[in-house]
Coordinates of C-alpha atoms and ligand atoms in Angstrom, one line a residue:
M1 CA 75.9 122.2 92.2
A2 CA 74.9 120.6 95.8
T3 CA 77.5 120.5 99.0
T4 CA 78.3 117.9 98.8
I5 CA 79.9 115.8 102.6
A6 CA 82.3 113.6 102.0
A7 CA 80.1 110.4 101.0
P8 CA 81.5 107.8 104.4
T9 CA 82.0 105.0 101.8
T10 CA 84.8 104.3 98.8
N11 CA 82.4 102.4 97.5
R12 CA 82.2 104.3 93.5
H13 CA 78.9 103.0 92.2
L14 CA 77.5 103.9 95.1
V15 CA 79.4 107.1 95.4
E16 CA 78.7 107.7 91.2
W17 CA 75.7 106.9 91.3
V18 CA 74.8 109.5 94.4
D19 CA 76.5 112.1 92.8
E20 CA 74.4 111.2 88.9
M21 CA 70.4 111.3 91.1
A22 CA 72.0 114.4 92.6
R23 CA 72.9 116.5 89.3
M24 CA 70.0 115.6 88.0
C25 CA 67.3 116.2 91.2
K26 CA 69.4 119.8 92.7
P27 CA 68.9 119.3 96.6
D28 CA 70.5 122.8 98.2
R29 CA 72.0 119.2 100.5
V30 CA 73.4 115.8 100.2
Y31 CA 73.4 114.5 103.5
W32 CA 74.7 111.0 104.5
C33 CA 73.0 108.8 107.0
D34 CA 74.9 106.7 109.9
G35 CA 71.5 105.4 111.8
S36 CA 73.3 106.8 115.2
E37 CA 70.7 107.4 117.3
A38 CA 72.5 111.6 117.7
E39 CA 71.8 111.4 114.1
Y40 CA 68.1 110.4 114.6
G41 CA 67.9 113.4 117.1
R42 CA 69.4 115.7 115.0
L43 CA 67.3 114.8 112.1
L44 CA 64.3 115.1 114.9
N45 CA 65.4 118.5 115.5
E46 CA 65.5 119.2 111.1
A47 CA 61.7 117.4 111.2
L48 CA 60.1 120.0 114.4
A49 CA 62.3 123.0 113.1
S50 CA 60.2 122.1 109.7
G51 CA 57.1 121.3 111.0
A52 CA 57.5 117.9 108.9
L53 CA 56.9 116.7 112.8
V54 CA 55.0 118.1 115.8
A55 CA 56.0 116.7 119.5
L56 CA 53.2 114.6 121.5
D57 CA 53.4 115.7 124.7
E58 CA 56.1 114.6 126.9
R59 CA 54.8 112.5 130.0
K60 CA 52.2 111.5 127.8
R61 CA 53.6 110.1 125.6
P62 CA 57.4 109.9 125.6
R63 CA 59.8 110.6 122.7
S64 CA 56.7 110.3 120.6
Y65 CA 55.6 112.8 117.1
Y66 CA 52.8 113.2 114.9
H67 CA 52.9 113.5 111.1
R68 CA 50.8 114.9 108.7
S69 CA 50.4 114.0 105.0
D70 CA 48.6 115.4 102.2
P71 CA 44.8 114.9 101.9
T72 CA 45.8 113.2 98.4
D73 CA 48.2 110.6 99.9
V74 CA 47.1 109.0 102.7
A75 CA 47.3 105.0 101.4
R76 CA 48.8 103.5 98.9
S77 CA 48.4 104.1 94.6
E78 CA 48.3 101.2 93.1
E79 CA 47.2 102.5 90.1
L80 CA 50.0 105.1 89.9
T81 CA 52.6 101.7 91.1
F82 CA 54.4 100.3 88.1
V83 CA 56.6 97.6 87.5
C84 CA 58.7 98.8 84.8
T85 CA 59.9 95.4 82.3
P86 CA 61.6 95.7 79.3
T87 CA 58.4 93.3 78.2
K88 CA 54.8 93.5 79.3
E89 CA 53.9 90.0 79.6
E90 CA 56.5 89.8 82.3
A91 CA 54.2 92.5 84.6
G92 CA 51.7 90.7 83.8
P93 CA 47.6 91.3 83.8
T94 CA 48.2 92.5 87.5
N95 CA 50.7 94.9 87.4
N96 CA 50.4 98.1 85.4
W97 CA 53.4 98.6 83.3
V98 CA 55.4 101.0 81.2
E99 CA 58.2 99.9 78.7
P100 CA 61.2 101.4 80.9
A101 CA 63.5 103.6 78.6
E102 CA 59.7 105.5 78.3
M103 CA 59.5 105.4 82.0
Y104 CA 62.7 107.0 83.0
A105 CA 62.3 109.9 80.3
R106 CA 59.0 110.2 81.8
L107 CA 60.6 110.4 85.4
R108 CA 63.4 112.5 84.4
G109 CA 60.8 114.8 83.5
I110 CA 59.5 115.3 87.5
F111 CA 62.7 114.7 89.2
E112 CA 65.4 117.9 87.5
G113 CA 65.5 119.9 89.5
S114 CA 62.4 118.2 92.4
M115 CA 65.0 118.5 95.3
R116 CA 66.3 122.2 95.1
G117 CA 65.6 124.1 98.0
R118 CA 65.4 120.7 99.7
T119 CA 68.0 118.4 101.6
L120 CA 68.3 115.4 99.2
Y121 CA 69.5 112.1 101.9
V122 CA 71.3 109.7 101.2
V123 CA 69.3 106.6 103.7
P124 CA 71.7 102.8 103.5
Y125 CA 69.6 100.1 104.7
I126 CA 69.5 96.4 105.5
M127 CA 66.2 93.7 104.5
G128 CA 67.0 91.1 106.8
L129 CA 69.7 90.3 109.6
P130 CA 73.2 92.3 108.9
D131 CA 75.4 88.7 109.3
S132 CA 71.9 86.8 107.8
P133 CA 73.0 85.2 104.0
F134 CA 70.0 86.1 102.7
A135 CA 69.8 90.0 103.4
K136 CA 69.2 92.6 100.6
V137 CA 71.3 95.8 100.2
G138 CA 68.9 98.7 99.5
V139 CA 70.3 103.0 98.8
E140 CA 67.5 105.2 99.0
L141 CA 68.0 108.7 98.7
T142 CA 65.2 111.4 99.2
D143 CA 64.4 114.8 99.8
S144 CA 61.7 113.2 102.6
V145 CA 63.2 113.6 106.7
Y146 CA 60.0 111.6 107.4
V147 CA 61.5 108.9 105.4
A148 CA 64.1 109.1 106.8
L149 CA 63.4 109.2 109.8
S150 CA 60.6 106.5 109.2
I151 CA 63.7 103.8 107.7
R152 CA 65.7 105.1 111.2
V153 CA 62.7 102.3 113.4
M154 CA 61.2 100.2 110.5
A155 CA 65.0 99.4 109.6
R156 CA 68.2 98.4 110.5
M157 CA 69.9 102.5 108.3
G158 CA 73.1 103.1 107.8
T159 CA 77.1 102.3 109.2
A160 CA 75.7 98.5 109.3
A161 CA 74.6 98.5 105.5
L162 CA 77.6 100.5 104.1
E163 CA 80.0 97.7 106.2
R164 CA 77.7 94.6 104.4
L165 CA 78.2 96.1 101.0
G166 CA 81.2 96.9 100.7
S167 CA 82.7 97.8 97.6
S168 CA 79.8 96.3 95.6
D169 CA 77.5 96.8 92.9
E170 CA 74.8 94.8 94.3
F171 CA 71.9 97.5 95.7
N172 CA 68.9 98.5 95.6
R173 CA 69.2 102.1 93.2
G174 CA 66.0 103.7 95.2
L175 CA 65.2 107.0 94.2
H176 CA 62.2 108.9 95.7
S177 CA 61.3 112.9 95.7
I178 CA 58.9 114.4 97.0
A179 CA 58.2 117.0 94.7
D180 CA 55.0 118.5 94.7
R181 CA 53.5 116.4 95.5
D182 CA 50.7 116.3 92.7
P183 CA 49.0 113.4 92.3
K184 CA 48.8 113.5 88.4
R185 CA 53.1 113.5 88.6
R186 CA 52.8 110.7 91.2
Y187 CA 54.9 107.2 89.6
I188 CA 55.8 104.4 92.2
C189 CA 58.4 102.8 89.4
H190 CA 59.9 99.3 90.2
F191 CA 62.0 98.3 87.8
P192 CA 63.7 94.6 88.2
Q193 CA 65.8 93.8 85.6
D194 CA 68.0 97.8 86.8
N195 CA 67.8 96.7 90.8
A196 CA 65.7 99.6 90.7
I197 CA 62.4 102.0 92.4
W198 CA 61.5 105.5 91.2
S199 CA 58.5 106.9 92.8
V200 CA 57.5 110.7 92.9
G201 CA 54.8 112.8 94.2
S202 CA 54.2 111.0 97.0
G203 CA 55.0 111.1 100.9
Y204 CA 52.5 108.8 102.9
G205 CA 54.2 105.1 103.6
G206 CA 54.6 102.4 100.9
N207 CA 54.6 104.7 98.0
A208 CA 57.8 106.5 99.2
L209 CA 59.1 103.8 102.0
L210 CA 61.7 102.5 99.3
N211 CA 62.9 99.4 101.6
K212 CA 59.2 98.2 102.1
K213 CA 56.9 96.7 100.1
C214 CA 59.1 98.2 96.8
L215 CA 62.3 96.7 97.6
A216 CA 60.7 93.6 100.2
L217 CA 57.6 92.6 98.5
R218 CA 58.0 93.4 94.2
I219 CA 61.8 93.5 93.7
A220 CA 62.2 90.6 96.2
S221 CA 59.7 89.4 94.9
W222 CA 61.2 89.1 91.0
Y223 CA 64.5 88.0 92.7
A224 CA 62.8 84.7 95.0
R225 CA 61.1 83.5 91.4
N226 CA 65.0 83.5 89.7
E227 CA 66.2 81.9 92.9
G228 CA 64.1 79.8 94.3
W229 CA 62.8 82.1 97.3
L230 CA 59.1 83.1 98.3
A231 CA 58.7 86.8 98.8
E232 CA 55.8 87.5 100.8
H233 CA 52.6 90.0 102.1
M234 CA 52.5 88.1 105.3
L235 CA 53.6 88.4 109.6
L236 CA 55.2 85.4 111.5
L237 CA 53.8 84.4 115.0
E238 CA 55.5 82.4 116.9
A239 CA 53.0 80.1 119.3
T240 CA 54.1 78.0 123.0
S241 CA 51.6 75.4 124.1
P242 CA 50.1 74.9 128.2
A243 CA 53.1 71.5 127.6
G244 CA 56.0 74.2 125.9
E245 CA 56.0 72.9 121.8
V246 CA 56.9 76.0 119.7
R247 CA 55.6 76.5 116.4
Y248 CA 55.3 79.0 114.0
V249 CA 52.3 80.4 111.6
A250 CA 53.5 82.4 108.9
A251 CA 49.6 84.5 107.3
G252 CA 49.0 87.0 104.8
F253 CA 46.2 89.0 105.0
P254 CA 45.5 91.7 102.9
S255 CA 47.0 95.6 104.1
A256 CA 43.7 96.3 106.5
C257 CA 42.9 92.6 107.2
G258 CA 44.3 91.9 110.4
K259 CA 47.9 91.0 110.9
T260 CA 49.4 93.0 113.0
N261 CA 46.1 92.4 115.2
L262 CA 47.3 88.2 114.4
A263 CA 51.1 89.2 115.5
M264 CA 50.2 90.6 118.5
L265 CA 46.6 87.9 120.0
V266 CA 46.8 87.8 123.5
P267 CA 44.9 84.9 123.9
P268 CA 42.0 84.8 126.1
P269 CA 41.7 83.0 129.6
A270 CA 40.6 79.8 128.3
F271 CA 43.5 79.5 126.5
A272 CA 45.8 80.2 129.6
G273 CA 49.5 79.1 129.3
W274 CA 49.4 79.3 125.9
R275 CA 51.8 82.4 124.6
I276 CA 51.7 84.2 121.1
R277 CA 54.6 86.4 120.2
T278 CA 55.3 88.1 117.3
L279 CA 58.2 88.1 114.5
G280 CA 56.3 90.0 112.2
D281 CA 53.4 91.9 110.5
D282 CA 53.6 92.8 107.3
I283 CA 56.9 90.5 104.8
V284 CA 58.0 87.3 105.5
W285 CA 60.7 85.5 103.4
M286 CA 60.2 82.4 102.9
R287 CA 62.6 79.5 102.2
I288 CA 62.9 75.5 102.1
G289 CA 65.7 74.7 104.7
E290 CA 67.9 71.7 105.5
D291 CA 65.8 70.2 107.1
G292 CA 63.4 70.0 104.1
R293 CA 60.5 72.9 105.8
L294 CA 60.3 75.7 105.0
Y295 CA 61.3 78.6 107.1
A296 CA 60.7 82.0 107.5
M297 CA 61.9 85.0 108.8
N298 CA 61.3 88.9 108.5
P299 CA 63.4 91.4 107.1
E300 CA 61.9 93.9 108.7
A301 CA 63.2 95.9 111.7
G302 CA 59.5 98.0 113.2
F303 CA 56.4 98.4 112.6
F304 CA 54.1 100.1 110.2
G305 CA 50.4 99.2 111.6
V306 CA 46.8 101.0 111.2
A307 CA 45.9 102.7 114.8
P308 CA 41.6 102.6 114.1
G309 CA 40.4 100.2 115.7
T310 CA 43.7 100.0 118.0
S311 CA 42.5 99.4 121.5
T312 CA 43.4 97.8 125.4
A313 CA 41.1 94.9 124.0
T314 CA 41.1 94.3 120.6
N315 CA 44.8 94.6 120.6
P316 CA 47.4 95.5 124.8
N317 CA 50.0 94.7 123.3
A318 CA 50.2 97.0 120.4
M319 CA 48.7 99.7 122.8
K320 CA 51.9 98.6 125.0
M321 CA 54.5 99.4 122.2
L322 CA 53.2 102.7 121.4
E323 CA 53.5 103.8 124.3
H324 CA 56.5 105.7 123.7
D325 CA 59.3 106.0 121.0
A326 CA 56.4 106.2 118.4
I327 CA 55.6 108.2 115.1
F328 CA 51.8 109.0 114.1
T329 CA 51.1 109.8 111.2
N330 CA 47.6 110.7 110.7
V331 CA 45.8 110.5 112.9
A332 CA 43.5 113.1 115.6
L333 CA 45.2 115.4 118.3
T334 CA 44.1 116.0 121.3
E335 CA 43.9 118.9 123.3
D336 CA 46.4 117.9 126.0
G337 CA 48.9 117.1 123.5
D338 CA 48.0 113.1 122.4
V339 CA 46.8 110.8 120.3
W340 CA 43.4 109.8 119.6
W341 CA 42.2 107.4 116.4
E342 CA 38.6 105.6 116.8
G343 CA 38.6 102.5 117.9
I344 CA 40.8 103.6 120.8
D345 CA 40.3 103.7 124.4
G346 CA 37.5 105.2 126.5
P347 CA 35.0 107.9 125.0
A348 CA 35.9 110.5 122.4
P349 CA 37.2 113.7 124.1
D350 CA 34.8 116.8 123.3
R351 CA 36.8 118.6 121.3
L352 CA 39.7 117.4 118.4
T353 CA 41.9 117.9 115.8
D354 CA 41.3 116.5 113.0
W355 CA 43.8 114.3 110.8
Q356 CA 43.5 117.3 107.9
G357 CA 44.0 119.9 111.0
R358 CA 40.3 120.8 111.6
P359 CA 38.3 121.2 114.7
W360 CA 36.7 118.4 115.9
R361 CA 33.6 118.2 118.4
R362 CA 32.7 114.8 119.4
G363 CA 29.6 113.3 117.3
S364 CA 30.6 113.9 114.0
K365 CA 30.1 112.5 111.1
E366 CA 33.9 112.1 109.3
P367 CA 36.1 110.2 111.4
A368 CA 38.8 112.8 113.2
A369 CA 42.2 109.9 112.6
H370 CA 42.1 108.8 108.4
P371 CA 40.5 105.2 108.8
N372 CA 44.2 104.2 107.0
S373 CA 46.0 106.6 109.4
R374 CA 49.2 104.5 111.3
F375 CA 52.1 103.6 113.7
T376 CA 55.1 103.8 113.3
V377 CA 57.2 101.5 115.4
A378 CA 61.1 99.4 116.2
L379 CA 60.1 95.5 117.2
S380 CA 61.6 96.5 120.1
N381 CA 58.8 97.8 121.3
N382 CA 56.4 95.2 121.4
P383 CA 56.6 93.4 124.6
A384 CA 55.6 90.4 123.1
L385 CA 58.4 90.3 121.1
S386 CA 59.6 86.4 119.9
P387 CA 63.9 86.0 120.7
N388 CA 64.0 84.6 117.6
V389 CA 63.7 87.7 115.8
N390 CA 66.6 87.6 115.5
D391 CA 67.4 83.7 114.0
P392 CA 69.5 84.3 110.5
K393 CA 68.4 81.3 109.5
G394 CA 64.3 81.9 110.8
V395 CA 61.5 80.0 112.0
P396 CA 59.8 76.8 110.8
V397 CA 56.5 77.1 109.4
S398 CA 54.0 74.5 110.6
A399 CA 50.8 76.6 109.0
L400 CA 50.3 78.9 105.9
L401 CA 47.4 81.0 106.7
F402 CA 45.3 82.9 103.7
G403 CA 41.9 84.9 104.7
G404 CA 39.8 88.2 103.4
R405 CA 37.4 89.8 104.2
R406 CA 34.1 88.6 103.2
S407 CA 31.3 88.9 104.5
T408 CA 29.6 85.7 103.0
T409 CA 31.1 82.4 101.6
V410 CA 34.1 82.4 103.2
P411 CA 33.9 79.8 106.7
L412 CA 35.6 80.8 109.4
A413 CA 38.6 78.2 108.8
L414 CA 38.7 75.8 105.7
E415 CA 42.4 73.7 105.4
S416 CA 43.0 72.4 102.0
F417 CA 43.2 69.2 100.3
N418 CA 46.8 69.0 99.8
W419 CA 49.3 72.0 98.1
T420 CA 48.0 72.3 95.0
H421 CA 44.8 72.8 96.1
G422 CA 46.1 75.1 98.8
V423 CA 47.2 76.8 96.9
Y424 CA 44.6 77.5 94.2
L425 CA 42.0 78.3 97.4
A426 CA 44.9 81.1 98.3
G427 CA 45.3 82.1 94.6
T428 CA 41.4 82.2 93.7
M429 CA 41.0 84.4 97.2
G430 CA 38.9 87.5 97.5
S431 CA 38.9 90.0 99.9
E432 CA 36.5 93.2 100.5
T433 CA 38.7 96.1 99.8
T434 CA 40.2 99.0 102.6
A435 CA 41.4 102.5 102.9
A436 CA 44.9 101.1 103.1
K437 CA 44.9 101.8 99.1
T438 CA 43.3 105.1 97.7
G439 CA 39.9 104.2 95.9
A440 CA 36.1 102.2 96.8
V441 CA 35.9 100.7 99.8
G442 CA 34.4 97.2 100.0
V443 CA 34.3 96.4 96.5
L444 CA 35.6 92.6 95.8
R445 CA 38.6 92.1 94.5
R446 CA 40.7 88.8 94.2
D447 CA 43.7 89.1 96.1
P448 CA 46.7 86.2 94.8
M449 CA 48.3 85.1 98.6
A450 CA 47.2 88.7 99.8
N451 CA 50.1 90.3 97.2
I452 CA 48.0 91.3 94.6
P453 CA 49.7 94.5 94.9
F454 CA 53.4 92.6 95.7
V455 CA 54.1 90.7 93.3
G456 CA 56.6 92.5 90.7
Y457 CA 56.3 89.6 87.5
D458 CA 53.1 87.9 85.9
M459 CA 50.8 87.0 88.9
G460 CA 50.1 83.3 86.6
R461 CA 54.0 82.6 86.7
Y462 CA 54.5 83.5 90.5
L463 CA 51.3 80.9 91.3
G464 CA 52.7 78.7 88.9
H465 CA 56.0 79.5 91.3
W466 CA 54.1 78.7 94.4
L467 CA 53.4 75.1 92.8
E468 CA 56.9 74.4 92.3
M469 CA 57.5 75.3 95.3
G470 CA 55.4 72.8 97.7
A471 CA 57.1 69.9 95.2
R472 CA 60.3 71.5 96.0
I473 CA 59.3 71.4 100.1
P474 CA 60.2 68.0 102.1
H475 CA 57.7 69.2 104.7
P476 CA 55.7 71.9 103.8
P477 CA 53.3 72.9 106.0
R478 CA 49.5 72.9 106.0
I479 CA 47.4 75.2 104.1
F480 CA 44.3 77.2 105.3
L481 CA 41.8 79.9 104.7
V482 CA 41.1 81.3 108.0
N483 CA 37.5 84.5 107.1
W484 CA 36.7 86.4 111.0
F485 CA 35.0 88.7 108.4
R486 CA 32.3 87.0 107.8
K487 CA 28.7 89.1 108.2
A488 CA 25.1 87.9 110.0
G489 CA 22.2 89.6 107.5
D490 CA 21.5 92.2 110.3
G491 CA 25.5 93.3 109.2
K492 CA 27.5 92.2 112.4
Y493 CA 30.0 90.1 112.9
L494 CA 29.4 86.3 113.2
W495 CA 33.3 86.0 115.5
P496 CA 33.6 87.9 117.8
G497 CA 37.4 87.4 116.5
Y498 CA 40.4 89.8 117.7
G499 CA 41.7 87.9 121.0
E500 CA 39.6 85.2 119.7
N501 CA 40.9 84.4 117.1
M502 CA 43.4 81.9 119.2
R503 CA 41.0 79.2 119.3
V504 CA 41.0 79.0 116.1
L505 CA 44.8 78.9 116.0
E506 CA 44.9 76.0 117.8
W507 CA 42.5 73.9 115.6
V508 CA 45.3 74.9 113.1
L509 CA 47.3 73.2 114.8
E510 CA 46.1 70.3 116.3
R511 CA 45.4 70.2 112.5
C512 CA 49.3 70.3 111.4
E513 CA 49.3 67.3 113.8
G514 CA 46.5 65.2 112.9
K515 CA 44.2 65.9 116.0
A516 CA 42.2 68.0 115.9
G517 CA 38.9 66.6 114.2
A518 CA 36.9 68.4 110.7
K519 CA 33.9 68.1 108.4
E520 CA 35.0 66.6 104.5
T521 CA 33.5 69.4 102.2
P522 CA 33.9 69.3 98.8
V523 CA 35.9 72.8 99.1
G524 CA 38.1 71.5 102.1
W525 CA 37.4 71.1 105.7
T526 CA 35.9 73.0 108.2
P527 CA 36.0 73.1 111.5
R528 CA 32.6 71.6 113.6
P529 CA 32.0 74.2 116.4
S530 CA 32.3 70.9 118.6
D531 CA 35.9 70.9 116.8
L532 CA 36.5 74.0 118.6
E533 CA 37.6 75.2 121.7
L534 CA 34.5 77.4 122.9
R535 CA 35.0 77.6 126.7
D536 CA 34.1 80.8 127.7
L537 CA 33.2 82.4 124.4
A538 CA 30.9 85.3 124.5
A539 CA 29.1 84.2 121.0
D540 CA 25.5 83.2 120.4
P541 CA 26.3 79.1 119.3
A542 CA 24.6 80.4 116.2
A543 CA 26.4 83.0 115.0
V544 CA 29.4 80.7 115.2
E545 CA 27.4 77.9 113.9
A546 CA 26.7 80.1 110.5
S547 CA 30.1 81.4 110.7
V548 CA 32.0 78.0 109.7
R549 CA 28.9 76.3 107.6
V550 CA 30.1 76.4 103.8
D551 CA 26.8 76.8 101.4
R552 CA 26.7 74.8 98.2
A553 CA 25.1 77.7 96.8
E554 CA 27.6 80.5 97.2
W555 CA 30.3 78.0 97.4
R556 CA 28.6 78.0 93.7
E557 CA 28.8 81.6 92.7
E558 CA 31.9 81.4 94.7
L559 CA 33.4 78.5 91.9
R560 CA 32.2 80.7 88.2
L561 CA 34.3 84.0 89.5
Q562 CA 37.1 81.7 90.4
G563 CA 36.5 80.5 87.4
R564 CA 36.4 84.1 86.1
W565 CA 39.9 84.8 87.4
L566 CA 42.1 82.2 86.4
D567 CA 40.6 83.3 82.9
E568 CA 41.4 87.0 83.1
L569 CA 45.4 86.1 85.1
G570 CA 45.2 84.3 81.5
P571 CA 48.0 81.8 79.9
T572 CA 50.4 81.8 82.0
V573 CA 48.4 79.9 85.1
P574 CA 50.2 76.3 85.9
R575 CA 47.6 74.1 84.7
A576 CA 47.4 71.6 87.9
L577 CA 45.3 75.3 88.7
R578 CA 42.6 74.5 86.2
L579 CA 41.8 71.1 87.1
Q580 CA 41.5 72.4 90.0
H581 CA 38.8 74.1 89.8
D582 CA 37.6 72.6 87.7
L583 CA 37.2 69.4 89.8
L584 CA 36.3 71.4 92.8
E585 CA 33.3 72.5 90.2
A586 CA 31.6 69.0 89.3
S587 CA 31.9 68.8 92.9
L588 CA 29.2 70.7 93.5
P589 CA 26.7 70.1 90.8
A590 CA 23.4 72.2 90.9
Ligands
GTP601 P1 48.5 96.0 106.5 O1 49.9 97.5 108.2 O2 47.7 97.3 105.8 O3 48.2 95.5 105.8 O4 47.4 95.6 107.3 P2 47.1 94.6 108.5 O5 46.6 92.8 107.7 O6 48.1 94.6 109.6 O7 45.3 95.0 109.2 P3 45.5 94.9 110.9 O8 45.5 94.4 112.4 O9 46.4 96.2 111.1 O10 43.8 95.2 111.1 C1 43.4 95.9 110.5 C2 41.8 95.9 110.3 O11 41.4 95.0 111.1 C3 42.1 97.3 112.4 O12 40.7 97.8 111.9 C4 41.2 96.1 112.9 O13 41.1 96.6 114.3 C5 40.2 95.4 112.0 N1 40.6 94.2 112.7 C6 41.9 93.2 112.9 N2 41.9 91.8 113.4 C7 40.2 91.3 112.8 C8 40.1 91.0 114.0 O14 39.8 90.1 114.4 N3 38.0 91.1 113.4 C9 37.8 91.9 113.3 N4 35.9 92.5 112.9 N5 38.4 93.1 112.4 C10 40.2 92.9 113.4
SPV602 C1 49.5 98.6 103.2 O1 49.3 98.9 102.7 O2 49.3 96.7 103.1 C2 50.6 98.7 104.3 C3 50.4 100.1 104.4 O3 51.3 97.8 105.5 S1 52.3 100.6 103.0 O4 53.3 100.2 103.9 O5 51.7 101.5 103.4 O6 51.9 99.3 102.2
MN603 MN1 50.9 95.5 105.0

């Protein structure tokens, strides 16, 4: 039996559960995390000693570390992710499902003795601000020191969570073991009715950091529906105009489709006087405020962002925040102890060590960093962090953006006619898949609200929940679709993106105030080039024109696919969305 350090809590629900899980997993040692600075140092030393982390050059990247995960374990495994509700109908057609008792039994067989020779870290954490009534407490039991360290960076972890929990039984029970990392024995399972998550066989981010996608989205979305709020895969930003007006925008883009980049946007010179500051880059919880507006907050305390493509040109704030106190996963290493990835500043070095630890030469056909390689840093590292990130009531949202990677069809920006139409556009949104999940890249799939991998219940009911929320918000935000990824015939992006997205953001904010012009099309309002501030934009005017176009033939095909998608979701799709589809189709006769 494990040597257990005396639990630093008298919460018997917690202590009994930890004991029970330890009896099953049989770790050599049970260690309760307090979240202190001293402990972080101790865990780092353990990770360095075991090889879980490698220290980077202290002058180049002070207090920064490198982690390499197993080559079969570098992205979220959606095919191994389950929502285990008592009935299949509750999980709906977009989630994998197994009956809870059967899944628990299968998992017990894998967890049995899985931590032999290892330490079980007890990681208590809070999602949300400790003094917010809406915060959720979770405890993750994990045998990965990398996971314990990452949660310390990305969430409020340790004693504060135990204090907040007190003697209550209301905490998420998360059990995680990397076990033998066998992809055939890998499962990420959610039990919403038990407020429990069991994940085994993976050490990768979203599969293993149970506080993030598993709790703050899949389990939270289930609570959100029952309690009348929204848990969304969104960034949250603050825009301050030259006149000093402060407004907030939340945006749902699928994984690796630009949330971190938009959240940290640096406006181009033509927008002197504008300031964009970040509140969050991945998860947003939203509630109706006393003044009738929708209020948003970021339940996380850090970033777990995509490294490739990050440079001083595309995201200077990210480059600054990665200068120190960062953990890098599956990027490449330089000969002088620093990190490197495709798209970073400057030419590629002659030689690198690639993400699998193999020697790499410039000109090699394979990427040196894995396309889904990532960085982990605290929010406080971001030089453009909004001070309002710590406001427990959240910030009022003026606009909701949704958008994926669409090489065709979807214009640069499209404003919905009303809430129902906005929910329709977001609920039928498509995006070409990326390296953030295992499987083929570049395949068009429907991704409602960019949340398809993260809704812990039936998708039709989720869309119904969005409609019900709209009816309850006295002053709802406007809903827009955006697309930074439309391509020309030659395969080049029509829109330069990144900082230049400020031009779209300004149009969005002005539309919310009835200021900017737009063109009415059968599928929504689009900006004409003359409606956008295009001063000093280094782009071909014909490309900009093409980026905002609504092509009737493309949209007829799009509506056909959207109709098929609603059919796939089945009978729980709200009638208003079916009617909306039929109305759009009838408005676009061949
Ligand atoms: P997750 O962390 O997986 O949820 O991703 P994310 O939505 O935060 O995506 P992120 O901002 O990290 O961007 C993913 C990739 O898209 C990076 O390689 C970026 O460089 C690229 N990207 C982001 N914004 C733009 C843009 O406006 N235009 C183009 N062409 N690429 C972009
Ligand atoms: C995503 O895939 O959407 C991510 C990374 O943000 S992970 O935390 O692994 O889900
Ligand atoms: Mn994400």
